[in-house]
Coordinates of C-alpha atoms and ligand atoms in Angstrom, one line a residue:
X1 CA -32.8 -10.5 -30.3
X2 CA -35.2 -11.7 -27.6
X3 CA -34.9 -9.7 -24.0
X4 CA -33.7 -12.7 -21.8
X5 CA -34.6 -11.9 -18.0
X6 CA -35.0 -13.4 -14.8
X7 CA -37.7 -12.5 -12.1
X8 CA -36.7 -12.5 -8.5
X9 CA -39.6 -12.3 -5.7
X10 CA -39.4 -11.3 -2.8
X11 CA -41.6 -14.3 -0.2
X12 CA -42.4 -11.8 2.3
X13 CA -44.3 -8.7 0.1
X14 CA -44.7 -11.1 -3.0
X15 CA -42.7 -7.7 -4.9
X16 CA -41.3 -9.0 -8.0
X17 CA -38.2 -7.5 -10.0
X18 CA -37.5 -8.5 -13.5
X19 CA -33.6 -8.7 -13.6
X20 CA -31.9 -8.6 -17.5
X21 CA -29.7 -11.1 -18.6
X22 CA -26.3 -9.9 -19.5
X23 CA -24.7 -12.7 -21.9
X24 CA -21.0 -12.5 -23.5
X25 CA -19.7 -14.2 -25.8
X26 CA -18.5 -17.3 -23.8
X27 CA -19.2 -18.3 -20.1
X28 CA -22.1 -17.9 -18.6
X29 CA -24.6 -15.0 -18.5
X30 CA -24.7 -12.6 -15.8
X31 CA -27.7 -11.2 -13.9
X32 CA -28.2 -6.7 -14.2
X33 CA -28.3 -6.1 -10.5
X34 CA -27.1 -2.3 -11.2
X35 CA -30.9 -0.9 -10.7
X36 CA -31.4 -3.9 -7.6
X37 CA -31.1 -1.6 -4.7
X38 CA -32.9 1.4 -6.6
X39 CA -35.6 -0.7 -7.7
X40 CA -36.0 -3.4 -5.3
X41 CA -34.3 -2.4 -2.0
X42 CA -32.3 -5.3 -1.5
X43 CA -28.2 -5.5 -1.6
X44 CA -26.4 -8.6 -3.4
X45 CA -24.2 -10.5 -0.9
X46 CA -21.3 -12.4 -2.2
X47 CA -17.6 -11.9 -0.2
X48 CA -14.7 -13.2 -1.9
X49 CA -17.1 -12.6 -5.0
X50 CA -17.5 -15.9 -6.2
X51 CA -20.7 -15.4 -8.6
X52 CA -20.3 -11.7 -9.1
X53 CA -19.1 -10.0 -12.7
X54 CA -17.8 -7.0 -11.9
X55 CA -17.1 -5.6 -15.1
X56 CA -17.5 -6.5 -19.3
X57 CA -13.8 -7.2 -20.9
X58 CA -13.1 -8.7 -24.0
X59 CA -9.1 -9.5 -23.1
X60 CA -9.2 -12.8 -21.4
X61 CA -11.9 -15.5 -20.9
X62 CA -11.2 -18.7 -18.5
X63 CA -13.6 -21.8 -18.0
X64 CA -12.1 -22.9 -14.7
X65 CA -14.7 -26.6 -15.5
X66 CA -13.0 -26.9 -18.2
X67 CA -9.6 -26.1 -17.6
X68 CA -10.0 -23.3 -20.6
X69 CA -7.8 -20.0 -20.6
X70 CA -8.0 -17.7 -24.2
X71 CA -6.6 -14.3 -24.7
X72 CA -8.8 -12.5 -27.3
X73 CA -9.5 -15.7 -28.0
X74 CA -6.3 -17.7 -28.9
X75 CA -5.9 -20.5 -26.6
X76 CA -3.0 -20.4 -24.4
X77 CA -1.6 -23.6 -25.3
X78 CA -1.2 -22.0 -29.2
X79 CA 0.4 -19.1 -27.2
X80 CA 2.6 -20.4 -25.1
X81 CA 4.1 -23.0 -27.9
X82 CA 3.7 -20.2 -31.2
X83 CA 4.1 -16.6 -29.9
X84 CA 6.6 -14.6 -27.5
X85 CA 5.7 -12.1 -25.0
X86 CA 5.9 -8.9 -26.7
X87 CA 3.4 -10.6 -29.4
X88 CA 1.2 -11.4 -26.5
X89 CA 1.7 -8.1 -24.6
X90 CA 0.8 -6.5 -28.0
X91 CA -2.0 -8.8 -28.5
X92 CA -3.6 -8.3 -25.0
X93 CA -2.8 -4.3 -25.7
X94 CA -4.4 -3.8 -29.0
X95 CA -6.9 -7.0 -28.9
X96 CA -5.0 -8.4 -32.2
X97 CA -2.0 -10.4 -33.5
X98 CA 1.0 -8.0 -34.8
X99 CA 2.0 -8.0 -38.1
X100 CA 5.7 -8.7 -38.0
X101 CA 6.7 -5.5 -38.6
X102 CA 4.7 -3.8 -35.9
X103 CA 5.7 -6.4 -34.0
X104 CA 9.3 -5.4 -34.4
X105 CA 8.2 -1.4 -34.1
X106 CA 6.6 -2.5 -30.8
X107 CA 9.4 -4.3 -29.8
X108 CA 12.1 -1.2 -30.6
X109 CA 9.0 1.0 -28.8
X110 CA 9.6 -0.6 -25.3
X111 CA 13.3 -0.9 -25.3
X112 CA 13.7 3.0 -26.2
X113 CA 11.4 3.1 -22.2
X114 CA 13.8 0.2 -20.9
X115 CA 15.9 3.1 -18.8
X116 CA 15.0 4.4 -15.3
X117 CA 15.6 8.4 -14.4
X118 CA 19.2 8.2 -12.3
X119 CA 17.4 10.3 -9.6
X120 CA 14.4 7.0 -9.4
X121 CA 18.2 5.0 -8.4
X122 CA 18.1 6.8 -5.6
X123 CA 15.1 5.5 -3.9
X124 CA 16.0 1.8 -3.3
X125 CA 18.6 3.6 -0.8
X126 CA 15.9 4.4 1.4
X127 CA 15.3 0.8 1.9
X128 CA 17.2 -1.3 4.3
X129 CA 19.0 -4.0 2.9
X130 CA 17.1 -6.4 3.9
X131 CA 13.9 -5.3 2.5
X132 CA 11.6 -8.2 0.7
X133 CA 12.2 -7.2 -3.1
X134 CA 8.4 -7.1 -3.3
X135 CA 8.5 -4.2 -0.9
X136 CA 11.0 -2.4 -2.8
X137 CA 9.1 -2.8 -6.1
X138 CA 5.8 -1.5 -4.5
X139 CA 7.7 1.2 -3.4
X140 CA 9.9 1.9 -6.8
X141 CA 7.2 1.5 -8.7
X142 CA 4.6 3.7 -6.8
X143 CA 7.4 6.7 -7.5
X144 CA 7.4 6.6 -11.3
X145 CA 4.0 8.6 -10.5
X146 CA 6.5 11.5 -9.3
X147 CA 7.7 11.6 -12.7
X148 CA 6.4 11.3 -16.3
X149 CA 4.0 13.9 -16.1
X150 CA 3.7 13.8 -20.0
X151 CA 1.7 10.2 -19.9
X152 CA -0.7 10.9 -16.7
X153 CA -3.6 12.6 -18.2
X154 CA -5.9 9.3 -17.9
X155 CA -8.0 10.8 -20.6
X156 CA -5.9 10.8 -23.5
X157 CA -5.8 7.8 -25.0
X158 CA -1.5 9.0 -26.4
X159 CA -1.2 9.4 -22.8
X160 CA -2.5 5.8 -21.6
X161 CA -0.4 3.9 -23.8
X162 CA 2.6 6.3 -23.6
X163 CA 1.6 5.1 -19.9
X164 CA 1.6 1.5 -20.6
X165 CA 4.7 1.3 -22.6
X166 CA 6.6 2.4 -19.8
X167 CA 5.4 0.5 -17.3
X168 CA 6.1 -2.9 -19.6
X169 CA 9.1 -1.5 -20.1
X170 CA 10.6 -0.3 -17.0
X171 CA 9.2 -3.2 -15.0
X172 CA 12.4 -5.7 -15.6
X173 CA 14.7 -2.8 -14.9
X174 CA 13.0 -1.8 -11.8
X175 CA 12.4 -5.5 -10.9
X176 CA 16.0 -6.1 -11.6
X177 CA 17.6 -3.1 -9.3
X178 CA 15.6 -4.6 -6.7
X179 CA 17.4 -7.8 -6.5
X180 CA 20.7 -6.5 -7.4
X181 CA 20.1 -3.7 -4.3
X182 CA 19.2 -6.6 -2.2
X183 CA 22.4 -8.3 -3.1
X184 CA 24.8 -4.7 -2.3
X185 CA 26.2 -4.9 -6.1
X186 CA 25.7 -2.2 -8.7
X187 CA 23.0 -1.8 -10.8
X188 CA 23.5 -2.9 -14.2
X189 CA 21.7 -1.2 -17.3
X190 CA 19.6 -2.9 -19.5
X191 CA 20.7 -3.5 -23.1
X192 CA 18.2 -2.8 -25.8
X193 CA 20.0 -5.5 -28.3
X194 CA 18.9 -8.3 -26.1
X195 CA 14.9 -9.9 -25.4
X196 CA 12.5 -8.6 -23.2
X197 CA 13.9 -12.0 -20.9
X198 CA 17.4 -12.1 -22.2
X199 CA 18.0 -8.3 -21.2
X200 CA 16.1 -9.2 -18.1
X201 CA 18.5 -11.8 -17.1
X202 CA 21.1 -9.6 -17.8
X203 CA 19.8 -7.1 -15.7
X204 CA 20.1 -9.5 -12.8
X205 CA 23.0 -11.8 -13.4
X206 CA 25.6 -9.4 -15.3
X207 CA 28.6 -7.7 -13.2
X208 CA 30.7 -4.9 -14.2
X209 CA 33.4 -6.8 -14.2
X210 CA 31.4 -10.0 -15.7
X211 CA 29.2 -10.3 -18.2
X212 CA 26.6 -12.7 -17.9
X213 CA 26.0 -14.9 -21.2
X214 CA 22.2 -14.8 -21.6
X215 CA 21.2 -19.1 -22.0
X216 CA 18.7 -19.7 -24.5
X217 CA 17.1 -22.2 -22.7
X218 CA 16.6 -19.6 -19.6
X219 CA 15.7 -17.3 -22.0
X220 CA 12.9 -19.4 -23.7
X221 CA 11.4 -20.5 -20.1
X222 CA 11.0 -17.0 -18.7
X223 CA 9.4 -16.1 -21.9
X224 CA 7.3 -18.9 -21.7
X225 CA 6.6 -18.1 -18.2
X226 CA 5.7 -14.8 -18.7
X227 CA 2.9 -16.1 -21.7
X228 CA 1.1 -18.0 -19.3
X229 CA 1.1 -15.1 -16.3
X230 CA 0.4 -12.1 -18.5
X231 CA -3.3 -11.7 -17.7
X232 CA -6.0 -14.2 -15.8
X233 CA -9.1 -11.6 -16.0
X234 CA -10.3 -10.3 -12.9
X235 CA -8.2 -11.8 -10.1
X236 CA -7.1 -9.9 -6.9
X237 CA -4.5 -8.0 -8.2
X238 CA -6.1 -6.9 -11.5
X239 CA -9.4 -6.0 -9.7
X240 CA -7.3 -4.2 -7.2
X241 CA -5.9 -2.2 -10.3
X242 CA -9.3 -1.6 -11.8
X243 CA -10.5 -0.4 -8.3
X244 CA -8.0 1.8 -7.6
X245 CA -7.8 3.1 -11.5
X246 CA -11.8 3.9 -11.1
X247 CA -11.1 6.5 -9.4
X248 CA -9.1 8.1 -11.9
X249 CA -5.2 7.8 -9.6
X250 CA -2.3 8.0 -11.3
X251 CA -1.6 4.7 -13.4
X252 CA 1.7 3.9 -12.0
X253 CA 0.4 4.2 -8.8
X254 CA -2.4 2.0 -9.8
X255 CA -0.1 -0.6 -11.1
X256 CA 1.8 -0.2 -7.4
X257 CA -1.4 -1.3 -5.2
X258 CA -1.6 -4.2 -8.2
X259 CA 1.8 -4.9 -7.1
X260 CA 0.6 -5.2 -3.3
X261 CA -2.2 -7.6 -3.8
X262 CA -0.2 -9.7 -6.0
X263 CA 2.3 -10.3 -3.0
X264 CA 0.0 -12.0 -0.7
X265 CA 0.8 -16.1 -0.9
X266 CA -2.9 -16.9 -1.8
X267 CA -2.8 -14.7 -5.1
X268 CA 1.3 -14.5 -6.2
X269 CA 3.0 -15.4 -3.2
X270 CA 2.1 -18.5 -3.8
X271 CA 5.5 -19.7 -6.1
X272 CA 7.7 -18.3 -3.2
X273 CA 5.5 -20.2 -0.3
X274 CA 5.9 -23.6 -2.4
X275 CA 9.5 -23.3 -2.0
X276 CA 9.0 -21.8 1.5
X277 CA 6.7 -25.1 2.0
X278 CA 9.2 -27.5 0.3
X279 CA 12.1 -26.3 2.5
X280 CA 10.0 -27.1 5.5
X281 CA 9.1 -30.3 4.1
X282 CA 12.8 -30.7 4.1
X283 CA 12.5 -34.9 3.2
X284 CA 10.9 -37.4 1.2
X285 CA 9.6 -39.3 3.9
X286 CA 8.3 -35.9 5.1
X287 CA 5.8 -36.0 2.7
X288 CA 2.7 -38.0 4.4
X289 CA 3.0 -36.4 7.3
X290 CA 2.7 -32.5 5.3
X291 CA -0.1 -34.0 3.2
X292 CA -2.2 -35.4 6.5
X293 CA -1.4 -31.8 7.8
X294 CA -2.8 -30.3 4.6
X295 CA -5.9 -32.3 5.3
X296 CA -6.4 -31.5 8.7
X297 CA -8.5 -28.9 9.1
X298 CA -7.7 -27.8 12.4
X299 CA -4.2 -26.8 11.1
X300 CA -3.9 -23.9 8.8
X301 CA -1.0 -25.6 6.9
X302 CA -2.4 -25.9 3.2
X303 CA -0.2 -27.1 0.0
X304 CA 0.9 -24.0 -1.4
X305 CA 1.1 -24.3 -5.3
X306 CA -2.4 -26.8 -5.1
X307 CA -5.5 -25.8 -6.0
X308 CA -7.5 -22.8 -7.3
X309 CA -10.4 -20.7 -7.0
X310 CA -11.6 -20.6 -10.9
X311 CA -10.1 -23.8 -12.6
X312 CA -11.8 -26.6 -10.9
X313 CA -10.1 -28.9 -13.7
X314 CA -6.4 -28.4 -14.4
X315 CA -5.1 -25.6 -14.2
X316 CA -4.3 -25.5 -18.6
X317 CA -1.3 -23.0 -17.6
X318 CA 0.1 -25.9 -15.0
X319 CA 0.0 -28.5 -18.0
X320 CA 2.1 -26.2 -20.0
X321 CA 4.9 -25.2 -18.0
X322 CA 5.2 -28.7 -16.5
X323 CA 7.2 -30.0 -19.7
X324 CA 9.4 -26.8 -19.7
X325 CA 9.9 -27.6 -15.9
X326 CA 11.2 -30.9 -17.0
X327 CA 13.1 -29.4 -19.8
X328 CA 14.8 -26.9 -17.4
X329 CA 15.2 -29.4 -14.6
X330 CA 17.2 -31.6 -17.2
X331 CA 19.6 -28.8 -18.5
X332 CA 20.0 -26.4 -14.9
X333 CA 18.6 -29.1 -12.4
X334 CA 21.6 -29.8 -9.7
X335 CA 21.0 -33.4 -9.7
X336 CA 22.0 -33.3 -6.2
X337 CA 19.3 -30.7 -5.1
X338 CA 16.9 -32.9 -3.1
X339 CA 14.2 -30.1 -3.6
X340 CA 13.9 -30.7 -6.9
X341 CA 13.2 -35.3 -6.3
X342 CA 10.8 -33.3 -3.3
X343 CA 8.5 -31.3 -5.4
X344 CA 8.3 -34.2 -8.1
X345 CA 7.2 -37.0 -5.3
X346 CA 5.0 -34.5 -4.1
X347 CA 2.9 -33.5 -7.0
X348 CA 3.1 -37.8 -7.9
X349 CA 1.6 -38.6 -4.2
X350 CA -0.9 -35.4 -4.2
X351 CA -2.6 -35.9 -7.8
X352 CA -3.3 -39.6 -6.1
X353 CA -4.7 -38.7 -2.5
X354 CA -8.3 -39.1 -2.6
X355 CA -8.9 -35.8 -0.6
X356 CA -6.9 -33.5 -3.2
X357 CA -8.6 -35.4 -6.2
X358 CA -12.6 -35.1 -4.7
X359 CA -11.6 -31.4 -4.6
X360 CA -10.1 -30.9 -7.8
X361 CA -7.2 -29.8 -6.1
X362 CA -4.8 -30.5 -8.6
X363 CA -1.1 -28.2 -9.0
X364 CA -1.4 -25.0 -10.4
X365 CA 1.3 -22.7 -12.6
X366 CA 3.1 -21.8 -9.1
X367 CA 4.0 -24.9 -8.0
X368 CA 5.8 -25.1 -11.2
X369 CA 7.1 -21.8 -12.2
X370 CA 9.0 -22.0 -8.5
X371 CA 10.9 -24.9 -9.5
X372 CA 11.5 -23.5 -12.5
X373 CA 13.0 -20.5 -11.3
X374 CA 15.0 -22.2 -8.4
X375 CA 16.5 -24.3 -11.5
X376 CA 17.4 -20.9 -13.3
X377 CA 18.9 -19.6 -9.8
X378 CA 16.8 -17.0 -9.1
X379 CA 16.5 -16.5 -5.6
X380 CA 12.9 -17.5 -3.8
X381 CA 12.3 -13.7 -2.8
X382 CA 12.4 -12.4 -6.4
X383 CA 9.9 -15.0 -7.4
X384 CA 6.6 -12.8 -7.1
X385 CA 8.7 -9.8 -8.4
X386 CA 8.9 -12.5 -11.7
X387 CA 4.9 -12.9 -11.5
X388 CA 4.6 -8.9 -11.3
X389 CA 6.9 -7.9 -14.2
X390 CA 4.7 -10.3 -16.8
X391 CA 1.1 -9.7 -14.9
X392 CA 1.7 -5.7 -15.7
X393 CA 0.5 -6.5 -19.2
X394 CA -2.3 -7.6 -18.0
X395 CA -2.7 -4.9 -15.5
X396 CA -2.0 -2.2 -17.7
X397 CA -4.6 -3.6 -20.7
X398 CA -7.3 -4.3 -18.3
X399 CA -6.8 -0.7 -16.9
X400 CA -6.7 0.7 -20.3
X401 CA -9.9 -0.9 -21.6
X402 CA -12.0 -0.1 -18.2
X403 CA -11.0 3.7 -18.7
X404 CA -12.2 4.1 -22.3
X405 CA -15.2 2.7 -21.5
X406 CA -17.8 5.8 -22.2
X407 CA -20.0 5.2 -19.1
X408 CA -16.7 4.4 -16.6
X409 CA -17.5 4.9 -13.0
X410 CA -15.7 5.0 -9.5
X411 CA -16.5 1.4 -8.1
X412 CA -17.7 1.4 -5.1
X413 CA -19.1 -1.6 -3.5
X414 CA -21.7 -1.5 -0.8
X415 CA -21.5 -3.7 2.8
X416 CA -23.9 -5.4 5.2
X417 CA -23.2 -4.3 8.2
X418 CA -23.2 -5.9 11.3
X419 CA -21.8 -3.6 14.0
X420 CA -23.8 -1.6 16.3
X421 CA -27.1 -0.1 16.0
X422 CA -27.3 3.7 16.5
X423 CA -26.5 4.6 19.9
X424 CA -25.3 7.6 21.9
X425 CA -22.3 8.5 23.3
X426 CA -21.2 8.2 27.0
X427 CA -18.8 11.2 28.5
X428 CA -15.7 9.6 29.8
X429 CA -15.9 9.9 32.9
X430 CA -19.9 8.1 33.0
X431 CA -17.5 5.4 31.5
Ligands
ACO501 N1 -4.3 -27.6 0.5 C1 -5.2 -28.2 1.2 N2 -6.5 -28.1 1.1 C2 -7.0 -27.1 0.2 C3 -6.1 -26.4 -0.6 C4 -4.7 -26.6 -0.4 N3 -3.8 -25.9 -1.2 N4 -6.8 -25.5 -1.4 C5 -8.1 -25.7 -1.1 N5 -8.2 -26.7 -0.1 C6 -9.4 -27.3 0.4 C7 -10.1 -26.3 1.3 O1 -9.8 -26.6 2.7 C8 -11.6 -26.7 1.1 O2 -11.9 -27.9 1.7 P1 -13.3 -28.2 2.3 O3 -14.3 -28.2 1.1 O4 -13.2 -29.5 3.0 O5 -13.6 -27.1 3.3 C9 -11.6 -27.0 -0.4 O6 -10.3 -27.4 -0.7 C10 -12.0 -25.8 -1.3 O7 -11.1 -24.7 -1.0 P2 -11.4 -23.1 -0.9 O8 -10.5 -22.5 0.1 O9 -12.9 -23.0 -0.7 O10 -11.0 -22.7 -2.3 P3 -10.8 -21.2 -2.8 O11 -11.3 -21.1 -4.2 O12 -11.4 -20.2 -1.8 O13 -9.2 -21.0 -2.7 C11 -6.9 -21.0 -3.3 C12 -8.4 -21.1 -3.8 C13 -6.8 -19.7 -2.5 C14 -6.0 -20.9 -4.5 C15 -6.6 -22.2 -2.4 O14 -6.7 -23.4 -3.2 C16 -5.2 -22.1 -1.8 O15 -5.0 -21.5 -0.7 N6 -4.2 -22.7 -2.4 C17 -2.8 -22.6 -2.0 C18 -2.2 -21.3 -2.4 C19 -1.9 -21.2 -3.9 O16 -1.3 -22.1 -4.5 N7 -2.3 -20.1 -4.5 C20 -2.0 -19.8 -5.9 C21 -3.3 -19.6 -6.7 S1 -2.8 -19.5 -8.4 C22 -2.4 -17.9 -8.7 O17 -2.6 -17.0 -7.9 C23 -1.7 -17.6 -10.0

């Protein structure tokens, strides 16, 4: 195969670098800057990383132009309307389709991990009760690195997936005792005999002295749900774990700070702020007056739920889980919920306005799987805890496949800086 390379000359010395061309299998081809500095004695710039690859992976590829999203190369569409989310947690695990019987041994694998350790109870006390639930989990979930001390050594491969299987497993759980702490009512155990979104349910909706009959239309839209956000290759919260798993830290902690940069309303937050945002909007006649705001650039109000920064078509994800969020709305919808008329006029009046269409701003899996869960009564707060629980697949596989990569290294990225230059100091009282 021919060498494909790039030169890059410098205008000033007339120094030329050859840089190598680093092609995948789909997307476009990245430029070798890893000898740049060494060789050429410049940095790369790029904040927010918009044209930098920081890593090879082989999970998930998205073409944002084309409104594409593939895991190991099935489609998401097939996904979402074929599979379940074990399969796909398996899938983005072991880079293949299950058989159905190791589908089923998978399956009886994370429900024997389903249980927390009584004394891991314990910590939601230390939170008031108040606390976001998204606090809570960061904190729940950055403990489990106290215990399992038989699934920490990073460098057995046992021990990573012994690693993984509890943290898919132990997330609904966890996830669950955080609402239910948040509420002042008992926790409730999980129960193996259920789905990984059935037992979740009845995790959160089940009493002691009530049990809650798991719907299978709930059931099928959380499952659904948790498809489309399993993995999205190397947004904030997955680079965050990658970053943070470089360095070799525990991998529950790892999957903790994932937890913290998926609570931001840019990245996750986002399905909590367009509820947040639709509440404020509070009307239907509200709605030109938000959408002007929106425009405006002097205000920092922006649509939640609208836009993103790699599908610059539609978001494939959005398409999806807009029929299930008409399916859902027609079986748990309160047709007297004006939210519900709210969000629908606004995504209509949006996906018209010239400014939102020039920049491909169109709705993205947020705006939707909020309504969604509003519909299933799940409280706005626990709606990024929902986002976390099926993202730690993706976390956990995309930590997985970066450390058995034979030449894995700390990352580490360099800085232009702009403060001062060198200068020296002044006594206090020269001051
Ligand atoms: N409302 C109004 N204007 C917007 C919006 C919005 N939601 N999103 C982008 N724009 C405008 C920007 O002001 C900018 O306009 P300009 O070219 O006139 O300056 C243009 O569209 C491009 O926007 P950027 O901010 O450059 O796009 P970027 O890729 O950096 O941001 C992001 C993407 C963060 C998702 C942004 O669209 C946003 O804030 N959306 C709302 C929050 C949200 O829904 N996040 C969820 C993302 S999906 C997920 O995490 C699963």
């Amino acid at each position: 195969m021919t060498r494909k390379t790039v030169t890059i000359t410098d205008n000033a010395t007339g120094k030329s670098m050859e840089l190598e061309v680093h092609e995948g299998t789909l997307g476009p081809p990245a430029l070798d800057i890893s000898n740049l500095y060494r060789d050429f004695g410049y940095l790369t710039y790029d904040p927010g990383f918009q044209s930098t690859a920081s890593c090879s992976s082989g999970i998930t590829f998205i073409d944002g132009d084309e409104g594409v999203l593939l895991y190991h190369g099935y489609p998401i569409e097939q996904l979402a309307a074929k599979s379940s989310f074990l399969e796909v947690a398996f899938l983005l695990l072991y880079s293949r389709l299950p058989r159905q019987q190791e589908l089923e041994a998978f399956a009886a694998k994370i429900s024997k991990h389903t249980m927390i350790k009584e004394s891991l109870r314990g910590f939601y006390k230390g939170f008031y009760h108040d606390a976001h639930p998204m606090a809570s989990m960061v904190g729940v979930v950055g403990s489990l690195s106290a215990f399992y001390h038989d699934s920490t050594d990073i460098h057995d491969p046992a021990h990573r997936e012994l690693a993984a299987l509890r943290m898919i497993a132990k997330m609904p759980t966890i996830a669950a005792g955080c609402y239910k702490y948040s509420l002042g009512e008992p926790f409730i155990y999980p129960r193996n005999d259920l789905s990984y979104c059935g037992n979740l349910l009845h995790m959160m909706f089940s009493l002691p002295s009530a049990e809650y009959q798991v719907d299978p239309v709930a059931e099928k839209a959380l499952d659904m749900i948790f498809i489309l956000h399993a993995d999205h290759e190397q947004n904030a919260s997955t680079a965050t774990v990658r970053l943070a798993g470089s360095s070799g830290a525990n991998p529950f902690a790892c999957i903790s700070s994932g937890i913290t940069a998926l609570w931001g309303p840019a990245h996750g937050g986002a399905n909590e702020a367009v509820l947040l945002m639709l509440d404020e909007i509070g009307e239907v006649k509200n709605i030109p007056r938000y959408i002007d705001k929106a425009k405006d650039k002097n205000d920092p109000f922006r649509l939640m739920g609208f836009g993103h920064r790699v599908y610059k078509n539609y978001d494939p994800r959005a398409a999806i889980i807009r029929d299930m969020c008409y399916q859902v709305l027609e079986k748990f919808g309160d047709a007297d919920d004006p939210m519900f008329e709210l969000a629908m006029r606004l995504e209509e009046i949006a996906l018209q306005d010239e400014y939102f269409i020039e920049r491909k701003l169109y709705p993205n899996v947020d705006f939707y799987s909020g309504i969604i869960y509003k519909a299933l009564g799940i409280p706005v707060n626990m709606f990024t805890v929902m986002f976390a629980i099926a993202r730690t697949v993706g976390w956990v596989a995309q930590w997985m496949e970066m450390i058995a990569e034979p030449n894995q290294r700390i990352g580490r990225p360099r800085q232009v800086y702009i403060g001062e230059k060198r200068r020296d100091y002044v006594p206090l009282e020269e001051r």
